[in-house]
Amino acid sequence: MSDAPQRDLPPVVERRHIAGSDAPFFALLGTLGGSYLLLIVLLIVADIAYTSPAHFIEAWEKPEIQAAVRLTLVTCTISALLSVLIGTPLGYLLARFKFRGRWLIDTIIDVPIVLPPLVIGLSLLILFHVPLGDTTLEKWVQQYLGLRITYAQPAVVLAQFAVACAFAVQTMRVTFDQIDPRAEQVALTLGCRRSQAFCRVVLPQAWRGIIAALTIAWARSLGEFGPILVFAGATRMRTEVLSTTVFLELSTGKLEAAVAVSLIMVVAAMAVLGFVRSLGARVN
Amino acid sequence: MIALESLHIRAGSFSLSDVSFTVPSGAYAVLMGGTGQGKTTILEAICGLRSIASGRVLLDGVDVTRRKPADRAVGYLPQDLALFPTMTVRGHLEFALRIRRQAPGVIRERVAELAHVLGIEPLLERRIQGLSGGEAQRVALGRALSFRPRVLLLDEPLTALDEKTRDRLCELLRSIQRMTGLTTLHITHTRAEARMLADKLFVLDAGRIVERPLSDLTDAPAAASIG
C-alpha cells in the first residue's frame, strides 16, 4: 500500500464479463408462444373428443351439409378474390400517394374492422331496402341485373366481402409500404407508364402480400356469421354456409352435429390455407 | 447537353433555389459537394422524379421540365441501384427495350452488345440476389444505357465498392463514355474518382453550383473545400 494521498479515481469497468445463458429467454418465448398453440390444439382435441366418427360421418352425409360445404367454399373463394382485386389497388394508392382526404379514406376502411360484423349485415340490409325515390337498391339490381341479392346467395358473398376486403386492403397496404419505391421510380425513367411500372416491377414483388391478403380474406369470410345471418338468412340448401349450419344445429339442440360441422370447417380451413400457402411458397 | 436554368426544387422541408449550370454535349461532368447539400435532389429533378417549382431543365436543347420521367430519355443510375428483385440480369437489360416494343432480334443484339461491353455475359441468366457489388453496378449501368438515353446520370455509383473494383469500373465508365459520346453527370464524394473521370467539375456548396477548374482536384488547398 502506498502512502500517496487517495484521489478520486474514475471507476474501472470490469473487463471480465460473461453474458450468461440464452436458455431463459428461449424458455420464455417458448412458454408464451406455446401456451396459445396449446389452447388451439386443446380446442380441436376437445371437439374431436366430444364427437364421434359416427356423428362426423352422419353430418357429412347430410345433403344440406354438403350443400353448405360447397356454398362455403365457393362464396369464400369469390369474396377472397374480390377482396384482393379491390384491396390491391386501394392498398397501393394508400401506400404510395399522399393526397388530401387520405386520412378519411383510412378511417372509412377501418370501419368494417372496428364494427361488429352483425352491424355490417344490418347496414347491408338497410342499404338494399331503404327507399330511393320510388325504388330500392334491391329492386334496381333485380330490374337491371336480374339478380336477387337479399336472402339469396349474392348476399352471402357481399356480407363476407364487406368485412374481408378491409383486411385485404390493410394487408396490401403494408405490403406496398414495405416495397421500396425506388425500383418503381427507376422503371419510370426507363420509359414506363405508371401502370407498366406497377404491373412489371411492383406487382411481382407483392406476391407474398397478395397470398397473405387472399388467405386473410378467405379466413375472414369463412368465419363470417352475423352479417350472413342478417343479410342472407340461413335457408337450408340455399343460403346456408358452414358457420350458419353450426348455429342452426346448435339452436335445434344438436350439439354433436354442431361440433361435427365445426370439425368439417377446421379441416376445410386447414386444407385451403395449406394449399394457398404452398402456392405462395412456389411463387416465391 | 444538360442545362439547368434557375431551377427551384422543393422536397418537403428541403429546398434548392436558383440552380443553374450547363454540361456541354459529350462532356463527362462530375458534381461534388458535402452530404445533404441536395446533389441527389438535382439528379432526381433532371430525371423528372422531383417536382420543380420554377426554372427549366433542358436536355439537348429540348425543354423537358414538364415531361414525365418516361419521356425524358434519361439513363439514371441511383445510389442504391434499385435493381428489380424479381428479374434476371437479362431482364434488366431487356426491360426498357421491351417497354419500347423493340423487335426480339433488336433486343437480343442490344443485350449481347451491352453484356459484352460490361463484361457480364456469364451473369445474364442469374437473378440479382447474390451478385457482387461491382456486378450489380454493371447491371444497373447496363439497364440505364440499354435504350440509348440522351444523357446519363450517375449518383455516387462507385461509393460502396472496394478500390480495385472501383478503379476498374471507373475505366469502364470512361471508355463507355468515350465510345458513345454520351453526356454524363456523375455525383461523387471521392476526388480520386473525379480525377479519373471528369472533363468538367461542378461543386455544390450552400445551395450554389460553381464550376471549378479540374486543377482544383489536385491542388490540395482548393481540394479541401470540395466535398
Short mmCIF file of C-alpha atoms in Angstrom, two decimals:
data_model
loop_
_atom_site.label_atom_id
_atom_site.label_comp_id
_atom_site.label_asym_id
_atom_site.label_seq_id
_atom_site.Cartn_x
_atom_site.Cartn_y
_atom_site.Cartn_z
CA MET A 1 0.00 0.00 0.00
CA SER A 2 1.43 3.39 -0.88
CA ASP A 3 1.20 6.36 1.31
CA ALA A 4 0.21 8.59 -1.55
CA PRO A 5 -2.93 10.60 -0.86
CA GLN A 6 -6.11 8.90 -2.11
CA ARG A 7 -7.53 10.56 -5.21
CA ASP A 8 -10.97 10.08 -6.69
CA LEU A 9 -10.21 7.67 -9.48
CA PRO A 10 -12.80 7.03 -12.18
CA PRO A 11 -14.50 3.69 -11.59
CA VAL A 12 -12.82 0.96 -13.59
CA VAL A 13 -15.15 -1.08 -15.80
CA GLU A 14 -14.68 -4.75 -15.03
CA ARG A 15 -13.43 -6.22 -18.31
CA ARG A 16 -14.26 -9.76 -17.43
CA HIS A 17 -17.89 -10.24 -18.43
CA ILE A 18 -19.94 -13.34 -19.01
CA ALA A 19 -23.20 -12.79 -20.84
CA GLY A 20 -24.92 -15.78 -19.31
CA SER A 21 -27.27 -18.31 -20.82
CA ASP A 22 -29.85 -17.61 -23.52
CA ALA A 23 -31.96 -20.51 -22.28
CA PRO A 24 -34.31 -18.44 -20.05
CA PHE A 25 -35.10 -16.15 -23.00
CA PHE A 26 -35.98 -19.02 -25.28
CA ALA A 27 -37.87 -20.74 -22.47
CA LEU A 28 -39.98 -17.59 -22.05
CA LEU A 29 -40.58 -17.29 -25.79
CA GLY A 30 -41.49 -20.97 -25.94
CA THR A 31 -43.81 -20.80 -22.94
CA LEU A 32 -45.70 -17.70 -24.05
CA GLY A 33 -45.98 -18.78 -27.68
CA GLY A 34 -46.64 -22.40 -26.75
CA SER A 35 -49.50 -21.52 -24.42
CA TYR A 36 -51.52 -20.13 -27.32
CA LEU A 37 -50.61 -23.02 -29.55
CA LEU A 38 -51.73 -25.37 -26.79
CA LEU A 39 -55.04 -23.56 -26.44
CA ILE A 40 -55.84 -24.04 -30.14
CA VAL A 41 -54.79 -27.68 -30.11
CA LEU A 42 -56.86 -28.29 -26.96
CA LEU A 43 -59.91 -26.71 -28.61
CA ILE A 44 -59.63 -29.04 -31.59
CA VAL A 45 -58.89 -32.07 -29.41
CA ALA A 46 -61.91 -31.27 -27.24
CA ASP A 47 -64.10 -31.08 -30.35
CA ILE A 48 -62.76 -34.39 -31.61
CA ALA A 49 -63.24 -35.99 -28.20
CA TYR A 50 -66.79 -34.70 -27.91
CA THR A 51 -67.96 -36.03 -31.22
CA SER A 52 -67.55 -39.49 -32.66
CA PRO A 53 -66.67 -40.71 -36.16
CA ALA A 54 -70.31 -41.75 -36.49
CA HIS A 55 -71.51 -38.21 -35.80
CA PHE A 56 -68.94 -36.86 -38.18
CA ILE A 57 -69.94 -39.22 -40.98
CA GLU A 58 -73.61 -38.63 -40.29
CA ALA A 59 -73.10 -34.88 -40.55
CA TRP A 60 -71.00 -35.26 -43.69
CA GLU A 61 -73.62 -37.40 -45.41
CA LYS A 62 -76.46 -34.93 -44.94
CA PRO A 63 -77.20 -33.29 -48.32
CA GLU A 64 -77.87 -29.90 -46.68
CA ILE A 65 -74.45 -30.00 -45.02
CA GLN A 66 -72.78 -30.97 -48.26
CA ALA A 67 -74.59 -28.07 -49.91
CA ALA A 68 -73.35 -25.79 -47.12
CA VAL A 69 -69.76 -27.02 -47.61
CA ARG A 70 -70.00 -26.33 -51.33
CA LEU A 71 -71.56 -22.90 -50.84
CA THR A 72 -68.97 -22.02 -48.17
CA LEU A 73 -66.03 -22.95 -50.37
CA VAL A 74 -67.45 -21.13 -53.40
CA THR A 75 -68.53 -17.95 -51.58
CA CYS A 76 -65.34 -17.68 -49.52
CA THR A 77 -63.23 -18.06 -52.65
CA ILE A 78 -65.24 -15.47 -54.59
CA SER A 79 -65.18 -12.94 -51.76
CA ALA A 80 -61.46 -13.53 -51.14
CA LEU A 81 -60.66 -12.99 -54.83
CA LEU A 82 -62.87 -9.88 -54.93
CA SER A 83 -61.21 -8.58 -51.77
CA VAL A 84 -57.73 -8.91 -53.29
CA LEU A 85 -58.95 -7.39 -56.57
CA ILE A 86 -60.16 -4.31 -54.71
CA GLY A 87 -57.60 -4.39 -51.89
CA THR A 88 -54.58 -4.32 -54.20
CA PRO A 89 -55.26 -1.00 -55.94
CA LEU A 90 -56.63 0.61 -52.79
CA GLY A 91 -53.67 -0.57 -50.69
CA TYR A 92 -51.29 0.70 -53.38
CA LEU A 93 -52.95 4.13 -53.52
CA LEU A 94 -52.81 4.49 -49.74
CA ALA A 95 -49.22 3.30 -49.51
CA ARG A 96 -47.75 5.34 -52.35
CA PHE A 97 -49.59 8.61 -52.64
CA LYS A 98 -50.15 11.46 -50.26
CA PHE A 99 -53.34 13.28 -51.12
CA ARG A 100 -55.91 15.38 -49.39
CA GLY A 101 -58.52 13.31 -47.60
CA ARG A 102 -56.33 10.22 -47.26
CA TRP A 103 -56.98 10.11 -43.51
CA LEU A 104 -60.70 9.99 -44.26
CA ILE A 105 -60.29 7.01 -46.60
CA ASP A 106 -58.13 5.36 -43.96
CA THR A 107 -60.81 5.84 -41.34
CA ILE A 108 -63.61 4.63 -43.61
CA ILE A 109 -61.68 1.45 -44.46
CA ASP A 110 -61.20 0.76 -40.76
CA VAL A 111 -64.96 0.86 -40.13
CA PRO A 112 -65.65 -2.78 -41.11
CA ILE A 113 -62.69 -3.87 -38.96
CA VAL A 114 -63.87 -1.96 -35.92
CA LEU A 115 -67.62 -2.52 -36.18
CA PRO A 116 -69.25 -5.75 -35.03
CA PRO A 117 -69.86 -7.78 -38.23
CA LEU A 118 -73.55 -8.03 -37.28
CA VAL A 119 -73.84 -4.26 -37.75
CA ILE A 120 -72.36 -4.61 -41.24
CA GLY A 121 -75.06 -7.15 -42.06
CA LEU A 122 -77.77 -4.91 -40.71
CA SER A 123 -76.40 -1.95 -42.63
CA LEU A 124 -76.31 -4.01 -45.86
CA LEU A 125 -79.91 -4.98 -45.32
CA ILE A 126 -80.89 -1.35 -44.80
CA LEU A 127 -78.82 -0.17 -47.77
CA PHE A 128 -80.62 -2.54 -50.13
CA HIS A 129 -84.09 -1.72 -48.82
CA VAL A 130 -84.03 1.95 -48.00
CA PRO A 131 -86.39 3.77 -50.43
CA LEU A 132 -84.57 5.62 -53.22
CA GLY A 133 -87.35 7.62 -54.81
CA ASP A 134 -89.86 5.02 -55.89
CA THR A 135 -87.39 2.13 -55.89
CA THR A 136 -84.79 0.43 -53.68
CA LEU A 137 -81.32 -0.78 -54.48
CA GLU A 138 -82.62 -4.35 -54.24
CA LYS A 139 -85.36 -3.67 -56.80
CA TRP A 140 -82.96 -1.77 -59.05
CA VAL A 141 -80.45 -4.62 -59.11
CA GLN A 142 -83.25 -7.11 -59.79
CA GLN A 143 -84.60 -4.99 -62.60
CA TYR A 144 -81.34 -4.19 -64.36
CA LEU A 145 -79.10 -7.11 -63.47
CA GLY A 146 -81.78 -9.74 -62.95
CA LEU A 147 -80.14 -10.66 -59.65
CA ARG A 148 -81.76 -11.20 -56.30
CA ILE A 149 -79.44 -10.10 -53.53
CA THR A 150 -81.10 -10.12 -50.12
CA TYR A 151 -81.75 -13.60 -48.68
CA ALA A 152 -80.04 -15.08 -51.74
CA GLN A 153 -76.53 -16.34 -52.45
CA PRO A 154 -75.11 -12.98 -53.67
CA ALA A 155 -75.90 -11.64 -50.19
CA VAL A 156 -73.60 -14.28 -48.69
CA VAL A 157 -70.70 -13.09 -50.86
CA LEU A 158 -71.49 -9.43 -50.24
CA ALA A 159 -71.68 -9.91 -46.47
CA GLN A 160 -68.36 -11.77 -46.46
CA PHE A 161 -66.72 -9.31 -48.85
CA ALA A 162 -67.82 -6.21 -46.92
CA VAL A 163 -65.74 -7.31 -43.94
CA ALA A 164 -62.96 -9.34 -45.59
CA CYS A 165 -61.99 -6.61 -48.06
CA ALA A 166 -60.99 -4.22 -45.28
CA PHE A 167 -58.45 -6.79 -44.08
CA ALA A 168 -57.19 -7.34 -47.62
CA VAL A 169 -56.72 -3.58 -48.07
CA GLN A 170 -54.71 -3.30 -44.87
CA THR A 171 -52.57 -6.31 -45.78
CA MET A 172 -51.86 -4.96 -49.26
CA ARG A 173 -51.11 -1.53 -47.89
CA VAL A 174 -48.47 -2.92 -45.54
CA THR A 175 -47.10 -4.98 -48.43
CA PHE A 176 -46.68 -1.94 -50.68
CA ASP A 177 -45.30 0.10 -47.76
CA GLN A 178 -42.53 -2.47 -47.49
CA ILE A 179 -41.66 -2.41 -51.19
CA ASP A 180 -39.02 0.20 -51.90
CA PRO A 181 -40.47 2.79 -54.30
CA ARG A 182 -37.03 3.38 -55.84
CA ALA A 183 -37.23 0.47 -58.28
CA GLU A 184 -40.57 1.78 -59.46
CA GLN A 185 -39.12 5.26 -59.95
CA VAL A 186 -36.25 3.87 -61.98
CA ALA A 187 -38.80 1.97 -64.10
CA LEU A 188 -40.45 5.33 -64.83
CA THR A 189 -37.14 6.75 -66.05
CA LEU A 190 -36.75 3.66 -68.25
CA GLY A 191 -39.89 4.58 -70.16
CA CYS A 192 -42.72 3.03 -68.15
CA ARG A 193 -46.14 4.49 -67.63
CA ARG A 194 -47.27 4.21 -64.01
CA SER A 195 -49.40 1.20 -64.90
CA GLN A 196 -46.45 -0.56 -66.55
CA ALA A 197 -44.16 0.12 -63.58
CA PHE A 198 -46.89 -1.23 -61.29
CA CYS A 199 -47.54 -4.39 -63.29
CA ARG A 200 -43.94 -5.22 -64.22
CA VAL A 201 -41.96 -4.08 -61.19
CA VAL A 202 -44.22 -3.65 -58.16
CA LEU A 203 -46.77 -6.43 -58.53
CA PRO A 204 -44.21 -9.25 -58.97
CA GLN A 205 -42.66 -8.11 -55.67
CA ALA A 206 -46.05 -8.08 -53.95
CA TRP A 207 -46.84 -11.79 -54.44
CA ARG A 208 -46.22 -12.74 -50.85
CA GLY A 209 -48.57 -9.96 -49.73
CA ILE A 210 -51.22 -10.97 -52.25
CA ILE A 211 -51.13 -14.54 -50.95
CA ALA A 212 -51.36 -13.23 -47.38
CA ALA A 213 -54.30 -10.96 -48.29
CA LEU A 214 -56.03 -13.85 -50.05
CA THR A 215 -55.55 -16.07 -47.02
CA ILE A 216 -56.79 -13.48 -44.55
CA ALA A 217 -59.80 -12.56 -46.68
CA TRP A 218 -60.70 -16.23 -47.17
CA ALA A 219 -60.38 -16.97 -43.46
CA ARG A 220 -62.43 -13.92 -42.51
CA SER A 221 -65.12 -14.97 -44.98
CA LEU A 222 -65.20 -18.48 -43.56
CA GLY A 223 -65.66 -17.13 -40.06
CA GLU A 224 -68.35 -14.63 -41.01
CA PHE A 225 -71.64 -15.44 -39.40
CA GLY A 226 -73.56 -12.42 -38.11
CA PRO A 227 -73.87 -10.40 -41.33
CA ILE A 228 -74.71 -13.53 -43.34
CA LEU A 229 -77.49 -14.45 -40.95
CA VAL A 230 -78.96 -10.95 -41.10
CA PHE A 231 -78.49 -10.19 -44.80
CA ALA A 232 -78.63 -13.63 -46.46
CA GLY A 233 -80.65 -15.56 -43.92
CA ALA A 234 -79.97 -19.22 -43.19
CA THR A 235 -82.19 -21.08 -45.60
CA ARG A 236 -81.18 -24.71 -45.83
CA MET A 237 -79.80 -25.74 -49.23
CA ARG A 238 -79.88 -22.10 -50.38
CA THR A 239 -78.01 -19.59 -48.25
CA GLU A 240 -76.70 -21.84 -45.54
CA VAL A 241 -72.92 -21.76 -45.10
CA LEU A 242 -70.97 -23.81 -42.55
CA SER A 243 -70.91 -21.07 -39.93
CA THR A 244 -74.69 -20.77 -40.10
CA THR A 245 -75.00 -24.58 -40.07
CA VAL A 246 -73.23 -24.64 -36.72
CA PHE A 247 -75.72 -22.06 -35.47
CA LEU A 248 -78.74 -23.92 -36.89
CA GLU A 249 -77.63 -27.27 -35.45
CA LEU A 250 -76.87 -25.64 -32.12
CA SER A 251 -80.20 -23.81 -31.99
CA THR A 252 -82.08 -27.07 -32.57
CA GLY A 253 -80.16 -28.70 -29.74
CA LYS A 254 -77.97 -30.93 -31.88
CA LEU A 255 -74.70 -30.20 -30.17
CA GLU A 256 -72.92 -33.26 -31.60
CA ALA A 257 -73.84 -32.29 -35.14
CA ALA A 258 -72.72 -28.68 -34.48
CA VAL A 259 -69.35 -29.94 -33.27
CA ALA A 260 -69.04 -32.30 -36.24
CA VAL A 261 -69.69 -29.41 -38.65
CA SER A 262 -67.18 -27.30 -36.75
CA LEU A 263 -64.60 -30.00 -37.38
CA ILE A 264 -65.50 -30.02 -41.07
CA MET A 265 -64.77 -26.28 -41.03
CA VAL A 266 -61.41 -26.86 -39.35
CA VAL A 267 -60.45 -29.45 -41.97
CA ALA A 268 -61.66 -27.26 -44.86
CA ALA A 269 -59.85 -24.21 -43.50
CA MET A 270 -56.59 -26.06 -42.97
CA ALA A 271 -56.77 -27.65 -46.43
CA VAL A 272 -57.45 -24.35 -48.23
CA LEU A 273 -54.93 -22.31 -46.23
CA GLY A 274 -52.30 -25.01 -46.68
CA PHE A 275 -52.94 -25.02 -50.43
CA VAL A 276 -52.77 -21.21 -50.70
CA ARG A 277 -49.58 -21.07 -48.63
CA SER A 278 -47.89 -23.76 -50.73
CA LEU A 279 -48.91 -21.78 -53.80
CA GLY A 280 -47.27 -18.72 -52.25
CA ALA A 281 -44.10 -20.65 -51.44
CA ARG A 282 -43.88 -21.90 -55.02
CA VAL A 283 -44.37 -18.40 -56.43
CA ASN A 284 -41.64 -17.05 -54.19
CA MET B 1 -26.26 18.76 -73.24
CA ILE B 2 -27.75 19.13 -69.79
CA ALA B 3 -28.79 22.66 -68.89
CA LEU B 4 -30.50 23.74 -65.70
CA GLU B 5 -31.85 27.27 -65.71
CA SER B 6 -32.70 28.95 -62.39
CA LEU B 7 -34.13 25.73 -61.05
CA HIS B 8 -36.12 25.89 -57.84
CA ILE B 9 -36.77 22.50 -56.25
CA ARG B 10 -38.75 21.86 -53.11
CA ALA B 11 -38.70 18.47 -51.41
CA GLY B 12 -40.51 18.51 -48.08
CA SER B 13 -38.68 20.91 -45.80
CA PHE B 14 -35.63 20.90 -48.08
CA SER B 15 -35.36 23.33 -50.96
CA LEU B 16 -32.81 24.40 -53.53
CA SER B 17 -33.17 27.64 -55.38
CA ASP B 18 -31.65 29.24 -58.43
CA VAL B 19 -29.67 26.20 -59.51
CA SER B 20 -28.08 26.84 -62.90
CA PHE B 21 -25.35 25.02 -64.75
CA THR B 22 -24.65 23.52 -68.14
CA VAL B 23 -22.94 20.29 -69.04
CA PRO B 24 -21.93 20.58 -72.70
CA SER B 25 -22.79 17.77 -75.13
CA GLY B 26 -20.47 14.82 -74.88
CA ALA B 27 -18.83 16.02 -71.65
CA TYR B 28 -18.29 13.93 -68.54
CA ALA B 29 -19.20 16.27 -65.71
CA VAL B 30 -18.62 15.46 -62.07
CA LEU B 31 -20.70 17.12 -59.36
CA MET B 32 -19.22 17.19 -55.88
CA GLY B 33 -20.41 18.63 -52.61
CA GLY B 34 -20.98 17.72 -48.98
CA THR B 35 -23.61 15.30 -47.75
CA GLY B 36 -27.13 16.73 -47.52
CA GLN B 37 -26.44 19.57 -49.96
CA GLY B 38 -29.00 18.27 -52.43
CA LYS B 39 -26.91 16.63 -55.14
CA THR B 40 -29.28 13.67 -55.42
CA THR B 41 -32.27 16.03 -55.47
CA ILE B 42 -30.78 17.77 -58.51
CA LEU B 43 -30.34 14.46 -60.36
CA GLU B 44 -33.89 13.45 -59.48
CA ALA B 45 -35.16 16.76 -60.78
CA ILE B 46 -33.37 16.16 -64.08
CA CYS B 47 -34.97 12.68 -64.24
CA GLY B 48 -38.40 14.12 -63.52
CA LEU B 49 -38.76 12.36 -60.18
CA ARG B 50 -38.89 15.63 -58.22
CA SER B 51 -41.40 18.31 -58.98
CA ILE B 52 -39.87 21.59 -59.98
CA ALA B 53 -41.34 24.80 -58.54
CA SER B 54 -39.79 27.04 -61.19
CA GLY B 55 -36.99 27.14 -63.74
CA ARG B 56 -36.24 24.85 -66.69
CA VAL B 57 -34.46 21.61 -67.44
CA LEU B 58 -33.12 21.31 -70.98
CA LEU B 59 -31.70 18.13 -72.42
CA ASP B 60 -30.00 18.52 -75.81
CA GLY B 61 -31.76 21.87 -76.13
CA VAL B 62 -35.22 20.38 -75.55
CA ASP B 63 -37.21 21.75 -72.62
CA VAL B 64 -38.26 18.65 -70.64
CA THR B 65 -39.33 20.48 -67.46
CA ARG B 66 -42.95 19.37 -67.72
CA ARG B 67 -42.31 15.98 -69.27
CA LYS B 68 -42.87 12.73 -67.41
CA PRO B 69 -39.74 10.77 -66.38
CA ALA B 70 -40.58 8.20 -69.06
CA ASP B 71 -40.46 10.80 -71.84
CA ARG B 72 -37.11 12.36 -70.96
CA ALA B 73 -34.80 9.58 -72.23
CA VAL B 74 -32.53 9.90 -69.22
CA GLY B 75 -30.36 6.98 -68.17
CA TYR B 76 -30.40 7.06 -64.37
CA LEU B 77 -28.29 5.02 -62.01
CA PRO B 78 -29.42 5.76 -58.43
CA GLN B 79 -27.13 5.39 -55.47
CA ASP B 80 -28.98 2.35 -54.14
CA LEU B 81 -29.10 0.90 -57.69
CA ALA B 82 -32.76 -0.08 -57.19
CA LEU B 83 -32.43 -3.27 -59.23
CA PHE B 84 -35.64 -5.21 -59.83
CA PRO B 85 -35.65 -8.06 -57.29
CA THR B 86 -37.82 -10.38 -59.36
CA MET B 87 -35.84 -10.15 -62.60
CA THR B 88 -32.75 -11.77 -64.02
CA VAL B 89 -29.78 -9.76 -65.26
CA ARG B 90 -31.06 -10.28 -68.81
CA GLY B 91 -34.48 -9.00 -67.70
CA HIS B 92 -32.84 -5.78 -66.54
CA LEU B 93 -31.06 -5.20 -69.83
CA GLU B 94 -34.18 -6.02 -71.83
CA PHE B 95 -36.57 -4.02 -69.68
CA ALA B 96 -36.52 -0.58 -71.35
CA LEU B 97 -36.36 -2.18 -74.82
CA ARG B 98 -39.44 -4.31 -74.15
CA ILE B 99 -41.28 -1.22 -72.88
CA ARG B 100 -40.35 0.41 -76.19
CA ARG B 101 -41.67 -2.65 -78.05
CA GLN B 102 -38.42 -3.32 -79.88
CA ALA B 103 -38.26 -6.37 -82.14
CA PRO B 104 -36.92 -9.52 -80.43
CA GLY B 105 -33.89 -9.54 -82.72
CA VAL B 106 -33.03 -5.95 -81.83
CA ILE B 107 -33.38 -6.71 -78.12
CA ARG B 108 -31.21 -9.83 -78.38
CA GLU B 109 -28.49 -7.95 -80.22
CA ARG B 110 -28.51 -4.98 -77.84
CA VAL B 111 -28.41 -7.22 -74.76
CA ALA B 112 -25.48 -9.17 -76.21
CA GLU B 113 -23.65 -5.94 -77.01
CA LEU B 114 -24.22 -4.47 -73.54
CA ALA B 115 -23.31 -7.70 -71.77
CA HIS B 116 -20.08 -7.84 -73.77
CA VAL B 117 -19.11 -4.22 -73.09
CA LEU B 118 -19.95 -4.52 -69.39
CA GLY B 119 -18.37 -7.95 -69.03
CA ILE B 120 -21.47 -9.56 -67.57
CA GLU B 121 -22.15 -12.22 -70.21
CA PRO B 122 -21.84 -15.14 -67.78
CA LEU B 123 -24.35 -13.48 -65.44
CA LEU B 124 -27.20 -12.97 -67.90
CA GLU B 125 -29.46 -15.72 -66.60
CA ARG B 126 -28.68 -15.05 -62.92
CA ARG B 127 -31.08 -13.34 -60.56
CA ILE B 128 -29.77 -10.20 -58.93
CA GLN B 129 -29.65 -11.71 -55.46
CA GLY B 130 -26.10 -12.81 -54.82
CA LEU B 131 -24.44 -10.53 -57.36
CA SER B 132 -21.33 -8.81 -56.01
CA GLY B 133 -21.33 -5.02 -55.59
CA GLY B 134 -19.37 -4.49 -58.80
CA GLU B 135 -21.58 -6.88 -60.78
CA ALA B 136 -24.75 -5.19 -59.52
CA GLN B 137 -23.33 -1.80 -60.57
CA ARG B 138 -22.65 -3.12 -64.05
CA VAL B 139 -26.19 -4.46 -64.34
CA ALA B 140 -27.66 -1.13 -63.21
CA LEU B 141 -25.39 0.69 -65.65
CA GLY B 142 -26.43 -1.67 -68.46
CA ARG B 143 -30.10 -1.09 -67.64
CA ALA B 144 -29.57 2.70 -67.75
CA LEU B 145 -27.68 2.52 -71.06
CA SER B 146 -29.87 -0.09 -72.75
CA PHE B 147 -32.27 2.27 -74.52
CA ARG B 148 -29.53 4.66 -75.70
CA PRO B 149 -30.55 7.56 -73.47
CA ARG B 150 -29.96 11.21 -74.29
CA VAL B 151 -27.91 11.74 -71.12
CA LEU B 152 -26.58 9.55 -68.31
CA LEU B 153 -26.96 10.47 -64.63
CA LEU B 154 -24.90 8.57 -62.07
CA ASP B 155 -25.50 9.04 -58.34
CA GLU B 156 -22.39 8.01 -56.42
CA PRO B 157 -22.18 4.78 -58.40
CA LEU B 158 -18.85 3.61 -57.02
CA THR B 159 -19.08 4.55 -53.35
CA ALA B 160 -19.72 1.14 -51.85
CA LEU B 161 -17.05 -0.68 -53.85
CA ASP B 162 -13.54 -1.76 -52.94
CA GLU B 163 -10.71 0.20 -54.52
CA LYS B 164 -9.82 -2.33 -57.20
CA THR B 165 -13.41 -2.75 -58.39
CA ARG B 166 -13.88 0.99 -58.28
CA ASP B 167 -10.85 1.65 -60.48
CA ARG B 168 -11.98 -0.97 -62.95
CA LEU B 169 -15.49 0.49 -63.11
CA CYS B 170 -14.05 4.00 -63.49
CA GLU B 171 -12.15 2.80 -66.54
CA LEU B 172 -15.28 1.14 -67.86
CA LEU B 173 -17.37 4.29 -67.37
CA ARG B 174 -14.74 6.40 -69.08
CA SER B 175 -14.40 4.02 -72.03
CA ILE B 176 -18.17 3.72 -72.49
CA GLN B 177 -18.48 7.48 -72.41
CA ARG B 178 -15.70 7.89 -74.99
CA MET B 179 -17.29 5.22 -77.16
CA THR B 180 -20.81 6.65 -77.04
CA GLY B 181 -20.10 10.35 -76.53
CA LEU B 182 -22.94 10.32 -74.02
CA THR B 183 -23.31 13.50 -71.94
CA THR B 184 -22.80 12.32 -68.38
CA LEU B 185 -23.36 13.87 -64.96
CA HIS B 186 -21.74 11.91 -62.15
CA ILE B 187 -22.08 12.65 -58.44
CA THR B 188 -19.26 11.61 -56.19
CA HIS B 189 -17.58 12.36 -52.89
CA THR B 190 -14.25 10.98 -53.97
CA ARG B 191 -11.63 13.23 -55.51
CA ALA B 192 -9.71 10.27 -56.94
CA GLU B 193 -12.83 9.22 -58.83
CA ALA B 194 -13.39 12.76 -60.08
CA ARG B 195 -9.76 12.99 -61.20
CA MET B 196 -10.09 9.84 -63.27
CA LEU B 197 -13.37 10.80 -64.92
CA ALA B 198 -14.09 14.49 -65.05
CA ASP B 199 -13.98 16.72 -68.10
CA LYS B 200 -15.80 19.30 -66.09
CA LEU B 201 -16.09 19.79 -62.36
CA PHE B 202 -19.00 21.37 -60.54
CA VAL B 203 -19.23 21.89 -56.80
CA LEU B 204 -22.47 22.34 -54.89
CA ASP B 205 -21.92 24.41 -51.81
CA ALA B 206 -24.56 26.16 -49.71
CA GLY B 207 -27.17 25.76 -52.44
CA ARG B 208 -24.98 27.22 -55.20
CA ILE B 209 -23.36 25.32 -58.04
CA VAL B 210 -19.99 26.64 -59.09
CA GLU B 211 -17.79 25.34 -61.88
CA ARG B 212 -14.24 24.75 -60.74
CA PRO B 213 -11.12 24.10 -62.81
CA LEU B 214 -10.01 20.46 -62.87
CA SER B 215 -6.75 21.55 -61.31
CA ASP B 216 -8.70 22.03 -58.06
CA LEU B 217 -8.83 18.24 -57.81
CA THR B 218 -5.06 18.01 -57.49
CA ASP B 219 -4.37 21.31 -55.79
CA ALA B 220 -4.52 20.47 -52.07
CA PRO B 221 -5.88 23.70 -50.50
CA ALA B 222 -8.55 24.11 -53.16
CA ALA B 223 -9.39 20.41 -52.96
CA ALA B 224 -10.06 20.69 -49.27
CA SER B 225 -13.08 22.88 -49.98
CA ILE B 226 -14.61 20.41 -52.43
CA GLY B 227 -16.92 17.97 -50.69
#
